[in-house]
């Protein structure tokens, strides 16, 4: 996607000693960057704060990464905000997260509008508390016609639930005669996923050092490159993103074939 060179240069002007924007090739920015935003709780605990403070700080980090991706011309930024398993957390934490999602979304809508960002949700948002759901639906409607970056927020998302839903939709189409069993191929599955209109992520970033996928985008990450950093999500910033992209650009992506070099 096109980006504004002046805004880009201004946003990345002051850089830390170990990295600068010259370390990445702007012609090879990944189209779709995906973040598993992990470590809010541990970030807070390490500072003697409540987990809720960690989630609030995590939202600020997401705001920075959204802006950084817009400045770089990333087409799609997806972010794992709440998994189908996160309902197992204490009710108070779940309630706080749902409240924060609604509140932040309202607060951030002007930014999304200003930056021409289109929002979509991955996951079953119909199961969210009414207020959160209403705000999300309003945001969807308000940003639907935007033509800039797509921000795909995974909320009440689980890849197994997504894949079983796709299987159910295929079964219904086959049972009703709309789809022949022999036509069930990769694209029949992909078109029934929440990500049906998105390219697969080229780069998946997981913060807080965990070496696992935690039921995220199992189908879509078949050939994604992984970048795992020990940084807790609230400390992840534009430079963390630049480091991740620099690492991504150093990888030899073979897709089962032989190296291009
Ligand atoms: C990620 O941070 C945010 C959500 C899963 C909602 P965590 O809350 O998982 O933080 P840790 O892993 O306990 O540090
Ligand atoms: C993954 O983080 C889900 C999100 C970031 C929303 P978790 O903290 O829930 O994952 P586990 O429990 O460490 O696998
Ligand atoms: Mg976690």
mmCIF file of C-alpha atoms and ligand atoms in Angstrom:
data_model
loop_
_atom_site.group_PDB
_atom_site.id
_atom_site.type_symbol
_atom_site.label_atom_id
_atom_site.label_comp_id
_atom_site.label_asym_id
_atom_site.label_seq_id
_atom_site.Cartn_x
_atom_site.Cartn_y
_atom_site.Cartn_z
ATOM 1 C CA UNK A 1 0.000 0.000 0.000
ATOM 2 C CA UNK A 2 1.160 3.555 -0.709
ATOM 3 C CA UNK A 3 2.508 5.486 2.231
ATOM 4 C CA UNK A 4 3.192 9.129 2.935
ATOM 5 C CA UNK A 5 6.982 9.498 2.865
ATOM 6 C CA UNK A 6 7.094 12.675 4.959
ATOM 7 C CA UNK A 7 4.871 11.296 7.689
ATOM 8 C CA UNK A 8 6.834 8.058 7.569
ATOM 9 C CA UNK A 9 10.180 9.832 7.981
ATOM 10 C CA UNK A 10 8.848 11.964 10.807
ATOM 11 C CA UNK A 11 7.370 8.975 12.659
ATOM 12 C CA UNK A 12 10.608 7.005 12.503
ATOM 13 C CA UNK A 13 13.085 9.891 12.781
ATOM 14 C CA UNK A 14 14.389 9.320 16.298
ATOM 15 C CA UNK A 15 15.685 5.806 16.527
ATOM 16 C CA UNK A 16 17.412 3.670 19.138
ATOM 17 C CA UNK A 17 21.102 2.795 18.728
ATOM 18 C CA UNK A 18 20.590 -0.760 17.477
ATOM 19 C CA UNK A 19 18.077 -0.170 14.690
ATOM 20 C CA UNK A 20 16.849 2.429 12.265
ATOM 21 C CA UNK A 21 14.458 2.558 9.375
ATOM 22 C CA UNK A 22 17.418 2.097 7.018
ATOM 23 C CA UNK A 23 17.577 -1.496 8.263
ATOM 24 C CA UNK A 24 14.430 -2.421 6.373
ATOM 25 C CA UNK A 25 13.681 -2.568 2.678
ATOM 26 C CA UNK A 26 10.550 -0.505 2.084
ATOM 27 C CA UNK A 27 9.921 -2.375 -1.164
ATOM 28 C CA UNK A 28 9.466 -5.608 0.810
ATOM 29 C CA UNK A 29 7.204 -4.598 3.668
ATOM 30 C CA UNK A 30 4.934 -7.559 4.542
ATOM 31 C CA UNK A 31 1.389 -7.040 3.326
ATOM 32 C CA UNK A 32 -0.150 -8.619 6.400
ATOM 33 C CA UNK A 33 1.456 -8.373 9.835
ATOM 34 C CA UNK A 34 -0.187 -10.208 12.709
ATOM 35 C CA UNK A 35 0.442 -9.742 16.435
ATOM 36 C CA UNK A 36 -0.234 -12.126 19.283
ATOM 37 C CA UNK A 37 -0.311 -9.453 21.959
ATOM 38 C CA UNK A 38 0.899 -11.360 25.008
ATOM 39 C CA UNK A 39 2.409 -10.385 28.345
ATOM 40 C CA UNK A 40 0.145 -7.619 29.636
ATOM 41 C CA UNK A 41 -0.320 -9.379 32.980
ATOM 42 C CA UNK A 42 3.360 -10.072 33.544
ATOM 43 C CA UNK A 43 4.261 -6.518 32.516
ATOM 44 C CA UNK A 44 1.909 -5.224 35.216
ATOM 45 C CA UNK A 45 2.997 -7.706 37.885
ATOM 46 C CA UNK A 46 6.646 -6.791 37.310
ATOM 47 C CA UNK A 47 5.709 -3.181 38.158
ATOM 48 C CA UNK A 48 3.501 -3.984 41.134
ATOM 49 C CA UNK A 49 0.413 -2.985 39.149
ATOM 50 C CA UNK A 50 -2.868 -4.784 38.601
ATOM 51 C CA UNK A 51 -3.379 -6.943 35.507
ATOM 52 C CA UNK A 52 -5.967 -4.390 34.398
ATOM 53 C CA UNK A 53 -3.251 -1.726 34.281
ATOM 54 C CA UNK A 54 -1.320 -4.093 32.057
ATOM 55 C CA UNK A 55 -4.253 -4.372 29.668
ATOM 56 C CA UNK A 56 -4.596 -0.583 29.549
ATOM 57 C CA UNK A 57 -0.903 -0.247 28.743
ATOM 58 C CA UNK A 58 -1.338 -2.969 26.119
ATOM 59 C CA UNK A 59 -3.956 -0.892 24.348
ATOM 60 C CA UNK A 60 -1.506 2.032 24.117
ATOM 61 C CA UNK A 61 1.018 -0.310 22.516
ATOM 62 C CA UNK A 62 -1.571 -1.423 19.982
ATOM 63 C CA UNK A 63 -2.289 2.205 19.120
ATOM 64 C CA UNK A 64 1.400 2.751 18.419
ATOM 65 C CA UNK A 65 1.665 -0.387 16.274
ATOM 66 C CA UNK A 66 -1.449 0.614 14.312
ATOM 67 C CA UNK A 67 0.070 4.012 13.547
ATOM 68 C CA UNK A 68 3.456 2.505 12.699
ATOM 69 C CA UNK A 69 1.858 0.034 10.277
ATOM 70 C CA UNK A 70 -0.142 2.809 8.610
ATOM 71 C CA UNK A 71 3.036 4.905 8.268
ATOM 72 C CA UNK A 72 4.839 1.956 6.640
ATOM 73 C CA UNK A 73 2.079 1.134 4.211
ATOM 74 C CA UNK A 74 1.184 -2.289 5.648
ATOM 75 C CA UNK A 75 -2.081 -3.490 4.029
ATOM 76 C CA UNK A 76 -3.421 -5.558 6.904
ATOM 77 C CA UNK A 77 -2.604 -5.542 10.607
ATOM 78 C CA UNK A 78 -4.303 -8.245 12.617
ATOM 79 C CA UNK A 79 -4.101 -8.542 16.377
ATOM 80 C CA UNK A 80 -5.162 -11.271 18.795
ATOM 81 C CA UNK A 81 -7.031 -9.471 21.561
ATOM 82 C CA UNK A 82 -9.214 -12.141 23.189
ATOM 83 C CA UNK A 83 -9.284 -15.883 22.573
ATOM 84 C CA UNK A 84 -12.159 -18.337 22.962
ATOM 85 C CA UNK A 85 -10.139 -19.721 25.902
ATOM 86 C CA UNK A 86 -9.761 -16.330 27.595
ATOM 87 C CA UNK A 87 -13.335 -16.687 28.919
ATOM 88 C CA UNK A 88 -11.746 -19.064 31.444
ATOM 89 C CA UNK A 89 -10.088 -16.130 33.220
ATOM 90 C CA UNK A 90 -11.615 -14.674 36.398
ATOM 91 C CA UNK A 91 -14.908 -12.936 35.626
ATOM 92 C CA UNK A 92 -13.587 -9.579 36.846
ATOM 93 C CA UNK A 93 -10.717 -9.656 34.343
ATOM 94 C CA UNK A 94 -13.041 -10.685 31.502
ATOM 95 C CA UNK A 95 -15.445 -7.870 32.410
ATOM 96 C CA UNK A 96 -12.652 -5.335 32.526
ATOM 97 C CA UNK A 97 -11.335 -6.440 29.139
ATOM 98 C CA UNK A 98 -14.793 -6.171 27.571
ATOM 99 C CA UNK A 99 -15.218 -2.718 29.085
ATOM 100 C CA UNK A 100 -11.777 -1.621 27.851
ATOM 101 C CA UNK A 101 -12.489 -2.921 24.347
ATOM 102 C CA UNK A 102 -15.671 -0.855 24.150
ATOM 103 C CA UNK A 103 -14.173 2.263 25.674
ATOM 104 C CA UNK A 104 -10.972 2.212 23.635
ATOM 105 C CA UNK A 105 -12.807 1.567 20.459
ATOM 106 C CA UNK A 106 -14.961 4.654 20.953
ATOM 107 C CA UNK A 107 -11.885 6.716 21.890
ATOM 108 C CA UNK A 108 -9.919 5.495 18.893
ATOM 109 C CA UNK A 109 -12.540 5.873 16.224
ATOM 110 C CA UNK A 110 -11.355 9.399 15.295
ATOM 111 C CA UNK A 111 -7.809 8.046 14.775
ATOM 112 C CA UNK A 112 -9.125 5.213 12.605
ATOM 113 C CA UNK A 113 -11.152 7.684 10.580
ATOM 114 C CA UNK A 114 -8.280 10.126 10.224
ATOM 115 C CA UNK A 115 -5.968 7.369 9.043
ATOM 116 C CA UNK A 116 -8.591 5.825 6.732
ATOM 117 C CA UNK A 117 -8.354 2.456 8.561
ATOM 118 C CA UNK A 118 -11.042 -0.143 7.896
ATOM 119 C CA UNK A 119 -11.862 -2.342 10.857
ATOM 120 C CA UNK A 120 -12.983 -5.904 10.823
ATOM 121 C CA UNK A 121 -13.355 -8.545 13.487
ATOM 122 C CA UNK A 122 -12.167 -12.113 13.439
ATOM 123 C CA UNK A 123 -14.234 -14.305 15.755
ATOM 124 C CA UNK A 124 -17.770 -14.520 17.022
ATOM 125 C CA UNK A 125 -18.548 -11.022 18.257
ATOM 126 C CA UNK A 126 -22.245 -11.891 18.628
ATOM 127 C CA UNK A 127 -21.317 -13.619 21.907
ATOM 128 C CA UNK A 128 -19.818 -10.466 23.455
ATOM 129 C CA UNK A 129 -21.617 -8.339 26.050
ATOM 130 C CA UNK A 130 -24.141 -6.072 24.350
ATOM 131 C CA UNK A 131 -22.311 -2.803 24.924
ATOM 132 C CA UNK A 132 -19.049 -4.102 23.471
ATOM 133 C CA UNK A 133 -20.862 -5.686 20.552
ATOM 134 C CA UNK A 134 -22.802 -2.506 19.812
ATOM 135 C CA UNK A 135 -19.658 -0.400 19.807
ATOM 136 C CA UNK A 136 -17.887 -2.886 17.548
ATOM 137 C CA UNK A 137 -20.796 -2.959 15.119
ATOM 138 C CA UNK A 138 -20.872 0.825 15.069
ATOM 139 C CA UNK A 139 -17.129 0.876 14.340
ATOM 140 C CA UNK A 140 -17.546 -1.639 11.534
ATOM 141 C CA UNK A 141 -20.204 0.477 9.937
ATOM 142 C CA UNK A 142 -18.281 3.737 10.418
ATOM 143 C CA UNK A 143 -15.096 2.420 8.800
ATOM 144 C CA UNK A 144 -16.584 0.112 6.162
ATOM 145 C CA UNK A 145 -15.840 2.435 3.243
ATOM 146 C CA UNK A 146 -12.282 3.248 4.321
ATOM 147 C CA UNK A 147 -9.663 2.357 1.749
ATOM 148 C CA UNK A 148 -6.470 2.447 3.819
ATOM 149 C CA UNK A 149 -5.091 -0.258 6.073
ATOM 150 C CA UNK A 150 -7.366 -3.023 7.341
ATOM 151 C CA UNK A 151 -7.205 -3.593 11.081
ATOM 152 C CA UNK A 152 -8.489 -7.082 11.855
ATOM 153 C CA UNK A 153 -9.113 -7.532 15.565
ATOM 154 C CA UNK A 154 -9.418 -11.115 16.765
ATOM 155 C CA UNK A 155 -11.909 -11.022 19.611
ATOM 156 C CA UNK A 156 -13.589 -14.179 20.914
ATOM 157 C CA UNK A 157 -11.477 -15.846 18.287
ATOM 158 C CA UNK A 158 -10.257 -19.440 18.265
ATOM 159 C CA UNK A 159 -8.891 -21.151 15.191
ATOM 160 C CA UNK A 160 -10.539 -24.482 16.015
ATOM 161 C CA UNK A 161 -13.921 -22.800 16.398
ATOM 162 C CA UNK A 162 -13.300 -20.982 13.107
ATOM 163 C CA UNK A 163 -12.403 -24.209 11.296
ATOM 164 C CA UNK A 164 -15.330 -26.173 12.733
ATOM 165 C CA UNK A 165 -17.617 -23.312 11.719
ATOM 166 C CA UNK A 166 -16.231 -23.498 8.181
ATOM 167 C CA UNK A 167 -16.759 -27.275 8.171
ATOM 168 C CA UNK A 168 -20.363 -26.770 9.292
ATOM 169 C CA UNK A 169 -20.983 -24.166 6.581
ATOM 170 C CA UNK A 170 -19.547 -26.520 3.963
ATOM 171 C CA UNK A 171 -21.689 -29.391 5.279
ATOM 172 C CA UNK A 172 -24.796 -27.205 5.027
ATOM 173 C CA UNK A 173 -23.944 -26.212 1.463
ATOM 174 C CA UNK A 174 -23.311 -29.812 0.471
ATOM 175 C CA UNK A 175 -26.502 -31.023 2.180
ATOM 176 C CA UNK A 176 -28.568 -28.413 0.361
ATOM 177 C CA UNK A 177 -26.949 -29.197 -2.992
ATOM 178 C CA UNK A 178 -25.259 -25.792 -3.361
ATOM 179 C CA UNK A 179 -21.818 -27.375 -3.237
ATOM 180 C CA UNK A 180 -20.600 -30.695 -4.639
ATOM 181 C CA UNK A 181 -18.296 -32.755 -2.361
ATOM 182 C CA UNK A 182 -15.656 -32.828 -5.109
ATOM 183 C CA UNK A 183 -15.610 -29.024 -5.105
ATOM 184 C CA UNK A 184 -14.502 -28.877 -1.473
ATOM 185 C CA UNK A 185 -10.957 -27.591 -1.898
ATOM 186 C CA UNK A 186 -8.595 -25.114 -0.194
ATOM 187 C CA UNK A 187 -10.541 -22.132 -1.440
ATOM 188 C CA UNK A 188 -13.862 -23.610 -0.281
ATOM 189 C CA UNK A 189 -12.436 -23.690 3.242
ATOM 190 C CA UNK A 190 -10.588 -20.340 3.045
ATOM 191 C CA UNK A 191 -13.688 -18.542 1.794
ATOM 192 C CA UNK A 192 -15.618 -19.655 4.876
ATOM 193 C CA UNK A 193 -13.091 -18.372 7.398
ATOM 194 C CA UNK A 194 -13.335 -14.990 9.141
ATOM 195 C CA UNK A 195 -10.288 -13.975 7.101
ATOM 196 C CA UNK A 196 -11.912 -14.752 3.736
ATOM 197 C CA UNK A 197 -11.123 -11.281 2.372
ATOM 198 C CA UNK A 198 -7.583 -11.044 3.739
ATOM 199 C CA UNK A 199 -4.230 -12.321 2.495
ATOM 200 C CA UNK A 200 -2.516 -14.783 4.849
ATOM 201 C CA UNK A 201 -0.132 -13.139 7.328
ATOM 202 C CA UNK A 202 3.450 -13.145 6.131
ATOM 203 C CA UNK A 203 4.749 -12.214 9.571
ATOM 204 C CA UNK A 204 3.379 -13.283 12.956
ATOM 205 C CA UNK A 205 4.846 -11.538 15.987
ATOM 206 C CA UNK A 206 4.396 -12.969 19.464
ATOM 207 C CA UNK A 207 5.523 -10.960 22.448
ATOM 208 C CA UNK A 208 6.477 -12.139 25.961
ATOM 209 C CA UNK A 209 8.618 -15.015 24.757
ATOM 210 C CA UNK A 210 5.979 -17.739 24.540
ATOM 211 C CA UNK A 211 6.756 -20.304 21.839
ATOM 212 C CA UNK A 212 3.209 -21.285 21.019
ATOM 213 C CA UNK A 213 0.321 -20.390 18.775
ATOM 214 C CA UNK A 214 -2.504 -20.533 21.375
ATOM 215 C CA UNK A 215 -5.224 -21.432 18.860
ATOM 216 C CA UNK A 216 -4.532 -18.478 16.564
ATOM 217 C CA UNK A 217 -5.080 -18.533 12.777
ATOM 218 C CA UNK A 218 -4.087 -22.199 12.401
ATOM 219 C CA UNK A 219 -5.080 -22.373 8.749
ATOM 220 C CA UNK A 220 -3.766 -18.969 7.700
ATOM 221 C CA UNK A 221 -0.269 -19.294 9.215
ATOM 222 C CA UNK A 222 0.674 -22.349 7.140
ATOM 223 C CA UNK A 223 3.653 -20.470 5.676
ATOM 224 C CA UNK A 224 3.923 -17.433 7.938
ATOM 225 C CA UNK A 225 7.252 -16.379 9.360
ATOM 226 C CA UNK A 226 7.339 -16.208 13.160
ATOM 227 C CA UNK A 227 9.095 -13.584 15.200
ATOM 228 C CA UNK A 228 9.112 -14.074 18.948
ATOM 229 C CA UNK A 229 10.428 -11.436 21.291
ATOM 230 C CA UNK A 230 10.776 -11.529 25.087
ATOM 231 C CA UNK A 231 9.413 -7.974 25.266
ATOM 232 C CA UNK A 232 6.039 -7.836 26.988
ATOM 233 C CA UNK A 233 3.329 -6.441 24.749
ATOM 234 C CA UNK A 234 2.932 -3.080 26.605
ATOM 235 C CA UNK A 235 6.631 -2.392 25.916
ATOM 236 C CA UNK A 236 6.381 -3.318 22.248
ATOM 237 C CA UNK A 237 6.650 -0.211 20.080
ATOM 238 C CA UNK A 238 7.388 1.035 16.555
ATOM 239 C CA UNK A 239 11.002 -0.109 16.915
ATOM 240 C CA UNK A 240 9.959 -3.566 17.996
ATOM 241 C CA UNK A 241 7.969 -3.695 14.783
ATOM 242 C CA UNK A 242 10.956 -2.501 12.744
ATOM 243 C CA UNK A 243 13.156 -5.193 14.344
ATOM 244 C CA UNK A 244 10.536 -7.831 13.521
ATOM 245 C CA UNK A 245 10.310 -6.700 9.900
ATOM 246 C CA UNK A 246 14.108 -6.601 9.565
ATOM 247 C CA UNK A 247 14.236 -10.204 10.856
ATOM 248 C CA UNK A 248 11.436 -11.199 8.478
ATOM 249 C CA UNK A 249 13.296 -9.708 5.531
ATOM 250 C CA UNK A 250 16.350 -11.778 6.426
ATOM 251 C CA UNK A 251 14.436 -15.061 6.170
ATOM 252 C CA UNK A 252 14.632 -17.396 3.191
ATOM 253 C CA UNK A 253 11.005 -18.274 2.462
ATOM 254 C CA UNK A 254 11.013 -21.497 0.458
ATOM 255 C CA UNK A 255 7.361 -22.602 0.602
ATOM 256 C CA UNK A 256 8.482 -26.199 0.272
ATOM 257 C CA UNK A 257 10.541 -25.458 -2.829
ATOM 258 C CA UNK A 258 14.192 -24.537 -3.156
ATOM 259 C CA UNK A 259 15.806 -21.241 -2.275
ATOM 260 C CA UNK A 260 15.505 -18.542 -4.922
ATOM 261 C CA UNK A 261 19.198 -17.611 -4.441
HETATM 262 C C1 LIG B 1 -2.392 -10.693 26.684
HETATM 263 O O1 LIG B 1 -1.787 -10.539 27.917
HETATM 264 C C2 LIG B 1 -3.784 -10.090 26.641
HETATM 265 C C3 LIG B 1 -4.874 -11.069 26.631
HETATM 266 C C4 LIG B 1 -4.760 -12.359 26.493
HETATM 267 C C5 LIG B 1 -6.209 -10.520 26.775
HETATM 268 P P1 LIG B 1 -2.031 -11.572 29.078
HETATM 269 O O2 LIG B 1 -3.194 -11.125 29.889
HETATM 270 O O3 LIG B 1 -2.127 -12.962 28.533
HETATM 271 O O4 LIG B 1 -0.695 -11.401 29.912
HETATM 272 P P2 LIG B 1 0.143 -12.541 30.615
HETATM 273 O O5 LIG B 1 0.421 -13.592 29.586
HETATM 274 O O6 LIG B 1 -0.695 -13.066 31.745
HETATM 275 O O7 LIG B 1 1.378 -11.851 31.067
HETATM 276 C C1 LIG B 2 -3.024 -15.623 23.600
HETATM 277 O O1 LIG B 2 -2.537 -15.272 24.834
HETATM 278 C C2 LIG B 2 -4.311 -14.901 23.348
HETATM 279 C C3 LIG B 2 -4.190 -13.471 23.177
HETATM 280 C C4 LIG B 2 -3.076 -12.812 23.079
HETATM 281 C C5 LIG B 2 -5.427 -12.777 23.119
HETATM 282 P P1 LIG B 2 -2.840 -16.145 26.121
HETATM 283 O O2 LIG B 2 -2.101 -15.509 27.243
HETATM 284 O O3 LIG B 2 -4.289 -16.329 26.294
HETATM 285 O O4 LIG B 2 -2.195 -17.549 25.724
HETATM 286 P P2 LIG B 2 -1.623 -18.714 26.619
HETATM 287 O O5 LIG B 2 -2.651 -19.012 27.660
HETATM 288 O O6 LIG B 2 -0.350 -18.211 27.219
HETATM 289 O O7 LIG B 2 -1.374 -19.841 25.662
HETATM 290 MG MG1 LIG B 3 -0.798 -14.429 28.200
#
